PDB file of C-alpha atoms in Angstrom:
ATOM      1  CA  MET A   1       9.492-139.877 -74.962  1.00 32.00           C
ATOM      2  CA  PHE A   2       9.691-136.518 -76.465  1.00 33.00           C
ATOM      3  CA  HIS A   3      10.522-133.364 -74.525  1.00 36.00           C
ATOM      4  CA  SER A   4       9.687-129.790 -75.435  1.00 39.00           C
ATOM      5  CA  VAL A   5      11.909-127.797 -73.017  1.00 37.00           C
ATOM      6  CA  LYS A   6      15.330-128.011 -71.516  1.00 41.00           C
ATOM      7  CA  ASP A   7      15.781-128.607 -67.752  1.00 41.00           C
ATOM      8  CA  SER A   8      18.819-128.737 -65.414  1.00 38.00           C
ATOM      9  CA  SER A   9      19.224-132.374 -65.406  1.00 40.00           C
ATOM     10  CA  GLU A  10      18.954-133.128 -69.254  1.00 42.00           C
ATOM     11  CA  SER A  11      22.191-135.200 -69.214  1.00 42.00           C
ATOM     12  CA  ARG A  12      20.816-137.589 -66.629  1.00 42.00           C
ATOM     13  CA  PRO A  13      17.100-136.975 -66.298  1.00 41.00           C
ATOM     14  CA  GLY A  14      16.531-139.749 -63.805  1.00 44.00           C
ATOM     15  CA  GLY A  15      13.500-141.857 -63.172  1.00 44.00           C
ATOM     16  CA  ASN A  16      11.842-143.175 -66.220  1.00 43.00           C
ATOM     17  CA  VAL A  17      12.095-139.953 -68.248  1.00 41.00           C
ATOM     18  CA  THR A  18      14.330-139.310 -71.306  1.00 41.00           C
ATOM     19  CA  GLY A  19      13.906-138.598 -75.061  1.00 45.00           C
ATOM     20  CA  LEU A  20      14.268-136.128 -77.781  1.00 49.00           C
ATOM     21  CA  SER A  21      13.211-132.515 -77.945  1.00 54.00           C
ATOM     22  CA  PHE A  22      11.132-131.017 -80.728  1.00 58.00           C
ATOM     23  CA  ARG A  23      12.463-127.440 -79.978  1.00 63.00           C
ATOM     24  CA  THR A  24      15.560-125.688 -79.402  1.00 74.00           C
ATOM     25  CA  GLU A  25      16.346-122.364 -77.779  1.00 78.00           C
ATOM     26  CA  GLY A  26      16.313-119.369 -80.143  1.00 86.00           C
ATOM     27  CA  LEU A  27      14.386-121.171 -82.863  1.00 89.00           C
ATOM     28  CA  THR A  28      11.405-118.765 -82.716  1.00 94.00           C
ATOM     29  CA  SER A  29      13.789-115.831 -82.865  1.00 95.00           C
ATOM     30  CA  LYS A  30      15.234-117.315 -86.108  1.00 94.00           C
ATOM     31  CA  GLN A  31      11.776-117.731 -87.511  1.00 97.00           C
ATOM     32  CA  VAL A  32      11.047-114.041 -86.943  1.00 97.00           C
ATOM     33  CA  GLU A  33      14.321-113.111 -88.573  1.00 96.00           C
ATOM     34  CA  LEU A  34      13.378-115.451 -91.608  1.00 96.00           C
ATOM     35  CA  ALA A  35      10.077-113.607 -91.940  1.00 97.00           C
ATOM     36  CA  LEU A  36      12.058-110.217 -92.058  1.00 96.00           C
ATOM     37  CA  GLN A  37      14.446-111.657 -94.731  1.00 96.00           C
ATOM     38  CA  MET A  38      11.608-113.033 -96.953  1.00 95.00           C
ATOM     39  CA  ILE A  39       9.071-110.251 -96.665  1.00 94.00           C
ATOM     40  CA  PRO A  40       9.908-106.566 -97.246  1.00 88.00           C
ATOM     41  CA  ASP A  41       9.254-103.830 -94.858  1.00 92.00           C
ATOM     42  CA  VAL A  42       7.745-105.700 -92.001  1.00 96.00           C
ATOM     43  CA  VAL A  43       6.662-103.759 -89.004  1.00 97.00           C
ATOM     44  CA  LYS A  44       3.962-106.005 -87.734  1.00 98.00           C
ATOM     45  CA  ILE A  45       4.036-109.772 -87.181  1.00 98.00           C
ATOM     46  CA  GLY A  46       1.102-111.883 -86.079  1.00 98.00           C
ATOM     47  CA  TYR A  47       1.552-115.243 -84.366  1.00 98.00           C
ATOM     48  CA  LEU A  48      -0.750-118.184 -83.905  1.00 98.00           C
ATOM     49  CA  VAL A  49      -0.684-119.634 -80.466  1.00 97.00           C
ATOM     50  CA  ASN A  50      -2.680-122.400 -78.699  1.00 96.00           C
ATOM     51  CA  VAL A  51      -3.096-121.084 -75.228  1.00 95.00           C
ATOM     52  CA  ALA A  52      -4.565-124.395 -74.133  1.00 94.00           C
ATOM     53  CA  SER A  53      -1.219-126.139 -74.408  1.00 86.00           C
ATOM     54  CA  GLY A  54       0.238-124.567 -71.365  1.00 70.00           C
ATOM     55  CA  LEU A  55       3.696-124.107 -72.993  1.00 73.00           C
ATOM     56  CA  MET A  56       4.424-120.421 -73.503  1.00 86.00           C
ATOM     57  CA  ILE A  57       8.221-120.420 -73.961  1.00 90.00           C
ATOM     58  CA  ASP A  58       8.102-119.866 -77.588  1.00 92.00           C
ATOM     59  CA  ARG A  59       5.548-117.081 -77.177  1.00 95.00           C
ATOM     60  CA  GLN A  60       7.748-115.237 -74.808  1.00 95.00           C
ATOM     61  CA  GLU A  61      10.705-115.617 -77.093  1.00 95.00           C
ATOM     62  CA  LEU A  62       8.897-114.343 -80.021  1.00 97.00           C
ATOM     63  CA  GLU A  63       7.530-111.328 -78.131  1.00 97.00           C
ATOM     64  CA  ASN A  64      10.991-110.522 -76.827  1.00 96.00           C
ATOM     65  CA  THR A  65      12.504-110.892 -80.339  1.00 97.00           C
ATOM     66  CA  CYS A  66       9.895-108.521 -81.683  1.00 97.00           C
ATOM     67  CA  GLN A  67      10.355-106.011 -79.084  1.00 97.00           C
ATOM     68  CA  ARG A  68      14.222-106.102 -79.645  1.00 97.00           C
ATOM     69  CA  LEU A  69      13.746-105.550 -83.337  1.00 96.00           C
ATOM     70  CA  ASP A  70      11.000-102.760 -82.869  1.00 96.00           C
ATOM     71  CA  ILE A  71       8.295-104.883 -84.435  1.00 97.00           C
ATOM     72  CA  LYS A  72       4.768-105.059 -83.223  1.00 98.00           C
ATOM     73  CA  ALA A  73       3.695-108.606 -82.344  1.00 98.00           C
ATOM     74  CA  VAL A  74       0.001-109.387 -82.681  1.00 98.00           C
ATOM     75  CA  PRO A  75      -1.305-112.522 -81.076  1.00 97.00           C
ATOM     76  CA  ALA A  76      -3.999-114.766 -82.440  1.00 97.00           C
ATOM     77  CA  GLU A  77      -4.978-117.064 -79.555  1.00 97.00           C
ATOM     78  CA  VAL A  78      -6.793-120.494 -80.002  1.00 97.00           C
ATOM     79  CA  ARG A  79      -7.943-123.108 -77.655  1.00 96.00           C
ATOM     80  CA  ALA A  80      -9.458-125.532 -80.190  1.00 96.00           C
ATOM     81  CA  SER A  81      -9.534-126.108 -83.988  1.00 96.00           C
ATOM     82  CA  ASN A  82     -12.837-124.287 -84.299  1.00 97.00           C
ATOM     83  CA  ASP A  83     -11.034-121.086 -83.200  1.00 98.00           C
ATOM     84  CA  LEU A  84      -8.806-121.005 -86.229  1.00 98.00           C
ATOM     85  CA  ASP A  85     -11.129-119.113 -88.624  1.00 98.00           C
ATOM     86  CA  SER A  86     -11.679-116.313 -86.207  1.00 97.00           C
ATOM     87  CA  ALA A  87      -7.959-116.329 -85.364  1.00 98.00           C
ATOM     88  CA  PHE A  88      -6.966-115.779 -88.970  1.00 98.00           C
ATOM     89  CA  GLN A  89      -9.729-113.017 -89.263  1.00 97.00           C
ATOM     90  CA  VAL A  90      -8.040-111.155 -86.321  1.00 96.00           C
ATOM     91  CA  LEU A  91      -4.684-111.373 -88.066  1.00 98.00           C
ATOM     92  CA  ALA A  92      -6.142-110.180 -91.363  1.00 97.00           C
ATOM     93  CA  ASN A  93      -8.111-107.277 -89.744  1.00 97.00           C
ATOM     94  CA  ASP A  94      -4.878-106.202 -87.929  1.00 97.00           C
ATOM     95  CA  HIS A  95      -3.203-105.998 -91.237  1.00 97.00           C
ATOM     96  CA  VAL A  96      -0.062-108.176 -90.137  1.00 98.00           C
ATOM     97  CA  GLN A  97       2.570-108.580 -92.775  1.00 97.00           C
ATOM     98  CA  ALA A  98       3.630-112.065 -91.717  1.00 98.00           C
ATOM     99  CA  VAL A  99       2.497-114.835 -89.328  1.00 98.00           C
ATOM    100  CA  ILE A 100       4.538-117.205 -87.118  1.00 98.00           C
ATOM    101  CA  VAL A 101       2.690-120.476 -86.320  1.00 97.00           C
ATOM    102  CA  LEU A 102       4.132-121.680 -83.082  1.00 95.00           C
ATOM    103  CA  VAL A 103       4.962-125.289 -82.506  1.00 91.00           C
ATOM    104  CA  ASP A 104       2.027-127.114 -81.138  1.00 91.00           C
ATOM    105  CA  GLY A 105       0.395-130.439 -81.484  1.00 90.00           C
ATOM    106  CA  MET A 106      -3.145-129.189 -82.362  1.00 95.00           C
ATOM    107  CA  LEU A 107      -1.831-126.711 -84.764  1.00 96.00           C
ATOM    108  CA  PHE A 108       0.339-129.496 -86.444  1.00 94.00           C
ATOM    109  CA  SER A 109      -2.701-131.625 -86.808  1.00 96.00           C
ATOM    110  CA  GLU A 110      -4.545-128.797 -88.439  1.00 98.00           C
ATOM    111  CA  ARG A 111      -1.755-127.994 -90.765  1.00 97.00           C
ATOM    112  CA  ASN A 112      -3.870-128.261 -94.009  1.00 98.00           C
ATOM    113  CA  ARG A 113      -6.565-126.141 -92.729  1.00 98.00           C
ATOM    114  CA  ILE A 114      -4.119-123.575 -91.456  1.00 98.00           C
ATOM    115  CA  ALA A 115      -2.184-123.425 -94.715  1.00 98.00           C
ATOM    116  CA  ALA A 116      -5.627-122.884 -96.522  1.00 98.00           C
ATOM    117  CA  LEU A 117      -6.648-120.076 -94.125  1.00 98.00           C
ATOM    118  CA  ALA A 118      -3.297-118.381 -94.467  1.00 98.00           C
ATOM    119  CA  ALA A 119      -3.594-118.493 -98.252  1.00 97.00           C
ATOM    120  CA  ALA A 120      -7.215-117.273 -98.291  1.00 97.00           C
ATOM    121  CA  ALA A 121      -6.119-114.260 -96.138  1.00 97.00           C
ATOM    122  CA  ARG A 122      -2.969-113.753 -98.179  1.00 97.00           C
ATOM    123  CA  LEU A 123      -0.846-113.908 -95.081  1.00 98.00           C
ATOM    124  CA  PRO A 124       2.775-115.275 -95.522  1.00 98.00           C
ATOM    125  CA  ALA A 125       3.271-117.750 -92.663  1.00 98.00           C
ATOM    126  CA  ILE A 126       6.388-119.305 -91.283  1.00 98.00           C
ATOM    127  CA  TYR A 127       6.144-122.669 -89.528  1.00 97.00           C
ATOM    128  CA  GLY A 128       8.272-125.057 -87.249  1.00 93.00           C
ATOM    129  CA  PHE A 129       7.966-128.274 -89.405  1.00 92.00           C
ATOM    130  CA  ARG A 130       8.298-128.945 -93.077  1.00 93.00           C
ATOM    131  CA  ASP A 131       4.961-130.842 -92.917  1.00 94.00           C
ATOM    132  CA  HIS A 132       3.219-127.440 -92.890  1.00 96.00           C
ATOM    133  CA  VAL A 133       4.966-126.531 -96.091  1.00 97.00           C
ATOM    134  CA  ASP A 134       4.185-129.912 -97.741  1.00 96.00           C
ATOM    135  CA  ALA A 135       0.506-128.866 -96.763  1.00 97.00           C
ATOM    136  CA  GLY A 136       0.825-125.644 -98.869  1.00 97.00           C
ATOM    137  CA  GLY A 137       2.469-123.293 -96.264  1.00 97.00           C
ATOM    138  CA  LEU A 138       5.072-120.882 -97.329  1.00 98.00           C
ATOM    139  CA  ALA A 139       8.182-121.763 -95.295  1.00 98.00           C
ATOM    140  CA  SER A 140       9.316-123.638 -92.268  1.00 97.00           C
ATOM    141  CA  TYR A 141      12.422-123.476 -90.131  1.00 95.00           C
ATOM    142  CA  GLY A 142      12.870-126.058 -87.460  1.00 90.00           C
ATOM    143  CA  VAL A 143      13.515-129.721 -86.483  1.00 82.00           C
ATOM    144  CA  ASN A 144      13.226-132.446 -89.128  1.00 74.00           C
ATOM    145  CA  LEU A 145      10.491-134.759 -87.522  1.00 57.00           C
ATOM    146  CA  SER A 146      11.431-137.877 -89.575  1.00 59.00           C
ATOM    147  CA  GLU A 147      15.123-137.565 -88.363  1.00 59.00           C
ATOM    148  CA  ASN A 148      13.728-137.262 -84.748  1.00 52.00           C
ATOM    149  CA  PHE A 149      11.598-140.260 -85.075  1.00 48.00           C
ATOM    150  CA  HIS A 150      14.640-142.332 -86.341  1.00 50.00           C
ATOM    151  CA  ARG A 151      16.661-141.172 -83.347  1.00 55.00           C
ATOM    152  CA  ALA A 152      13.703-142.087 -81.124  1.00 49.00           C
ATOM    153  CA  ALA A 153      13.843-145.622 -82.495  1.00 47.00           C
ATOM    154  CA  ALA A 154      17.534-145.841 -81.417  1.00 50.00           C
ATOM    155  CA  TYR A 155      16.469-144.813 -78.002  1.00 49.00           C
ATOM    156  CA  VAL A 156      13.825-147.492 -77.717  1.00 50.00           C
ATOM    157  CA  ASN A 157      16.409-150.027 -78.984  1.00 51.00           C
ATOM    158  CA  LYS A 158      18.780-149.043 -76.103  1.00 52.00           C
ATOM    159  CA  ILE A 159      15.940-149.299 -73.518  1.00 50.00           C
ATOM    160  CA  LEU A 160      14.928-152.742 -74.816  1.00 55.00           C
ATOM    161  CA  LYS A 161      18.573-153.896 -74.505  1.00 57.00           C
ATOM    162  CA  GLY A 162      18.550-152.963 -70.693  1.00 58.00           C
ATOM    163  CA  ALA A 163      19.558-149.358 -70.595  1.00 55.00           C
ATOM    164  CA  ARG A 164      17.858-147.292 -67.896  1.00 58.00           C
ATOM    165  CA  PRO A 165      15.761-144.424 -69.422  1.00 53.00           C
ATOM    166  CA  GLY A 166      16.901-142.019 -66.586  1.00 56.00           C
ATOM    167  CA  ASP A 167      20.630-142.625 -67.554  1.00 56.00           C
ATOM    168  CA  LEU A 168      20.091-141.701 -71.159  1.00 50.00           C
ATOM    169  CA  PRO A 169      20.584-137.972 -71.820  1.00 54.00           C
ATOM    170  CA  VAL A 170      17.711-135.876 -73.267  1.00 51.00           C
ATOM    171  CA  GLU A 171      18.926-134.969 -76.774  1.00 55.00           C
ATOM    172  CA  PHE A 172      18.347-131.676 -78.496  1.00 53.00           C
ATOM    173  CA  PRO A 173      18.161-130.998 -82.226  1.00 53.00           C
ATOM    174  CA  THR A 174      21.625-130.657 -83.809  1.00 62.00           C
ATOM    175  CA  LYS A 175      20.383-129.780 -87.274  1.00 74.00           C
ATOM    176  CA  LEU A 176      17.532-127.429 -88.362  1.00 86.00           C
ATOM    177  CA  GLU A 177      16.180-127.402 -91.816  1.00 93.00           C
ATOM    178  CA  LEU A 178      14.837-124.510 -93.944  1.00 96.00           C
ATOM    179  CA  ILE A 179      12.093-125.383 -96.424  1.00 97.00           C
ATOM    180  CA  VAL A 180      10.628-122.926 -98.816  1.00 98.00           C
ATOM    181  CA  ASN A 181       7.551-123.243-100.988  1.00 98.00           C
ATOM    182  CA  ASN A 182       8.128-121.106-104.065  1.00 96.00           C
ATOM    183  CA  LYS A 183       4.774-122.016-105.540  1.00 96.00           C
ATOM    184  CA  ALA A 184       2.996-120.602-102.399  1.00 97.00           C
ATOM    185  CA  ALA A 185       5.226-117.493-102.524  1.00 97.00           C
ATOM    186  CA  LYS A 186       4.260-116.777-106.080  1.00 96.00           C
ATOM    187  CA  ALA A 187       0.587-117.114-105.257  1.00 96.00           C
ATOM    188  CA  LEU A 188       1.114-114.510-102.481  1.00 96.00           C
ATOM    189  CA  GLY A 189       2.938-112.229-104.913  1.00 95.00           C
ATOM    190  CA  LEU A 190       6.137-112.728-103.088  1.00 96.00           C
ATOM    191  CA  ASN A 191       9.714-112.794-104.620  1.00 95.00           C
ATOM    192  CA  ILE A 192      11.812-114.816-102.234  1.00 96.00           C
ATOM    193  CA  PRO A 193      15.259-113.335-101.999  1.00 96.00           C
ATOM    194  CA  PRO A 194      17.976-115.378-103.629  1.00 96.00           C
ATOM    195  CA  LEU A 195      19.977-115.481-100.422  1.00 94.00           C
ATOM    196  CA  VAL A 196      17.104-117.235 -98.698  1.00 96.00           C
ATOM    197  CA  LEU A 197      16.614-119.699-101.634  1.00 96.00           C
ATOM    198  CA  VAL A 198      20.400-120.638-101.613  1.00 96.00           C
ATOM    199  CA  ARG A 199      20.240-121.242 -97.888  1.00 95.00           C
ATOM    200  CA  ALA A 200      17.208-123.562 -98.145  1.00 96.00           C
ATOM    201  CA  ASP A 201      17.483-127.275 -97.660  1.00 95.00           C
ATOM    202  CA  GLU A 202      14.750-127.639-100.157  1.00 96.00           C
ATOM    203  CA  VAL A 203      12.683-125.408-102.467  1.00 97.00           C
ATOM    204  CA  ILE A 204       9.313-126.607-103.625  1.00 95.00           C
ATOM    205  CA  GLU A 205       8.547-125.323-106.930  1.00 91.00           C
TER     206      GLU A 205
END
């Protein structure tokens, strides 16, 4: 039901495939830019990536963005949840100034542990979903999952009423949300710039 990438037939995917996307082009670049706005003098950004997922579009986008901005990108690769501790140790040892946690099902499921590891390593982390921030993470910029699930229900309703899935267009996010956890920022010794706080859809105190 849910897609993660665009394809050339998104308006009429055909067959029994349709749904909603959890990502949109350029999102990872915006997360990198957000990290630069929130954290002063960043020259090295780490990123957490699940290489077992097989979807590397966000990784490529992040690396291209960092190269364009003359920032070193440091990967921390995981394949399973028991790799998380060593991944954060890699990032801490490399003295990255911020971490981007790429969108992935396993990393989402481990959001509480990831937030705790980032806090313990004193690493400011940016995520794709607000659920990570609710778990104690610093900030998220991305799709509102609740809204996506509501839209998915509308898709199911259309199909139950006789619509062919292949005739329904794949939909992509129309609104992205910025959530900032000021409590987490203070614990990290960060002062979030007022311009970021004003832009935020929600600030958790």
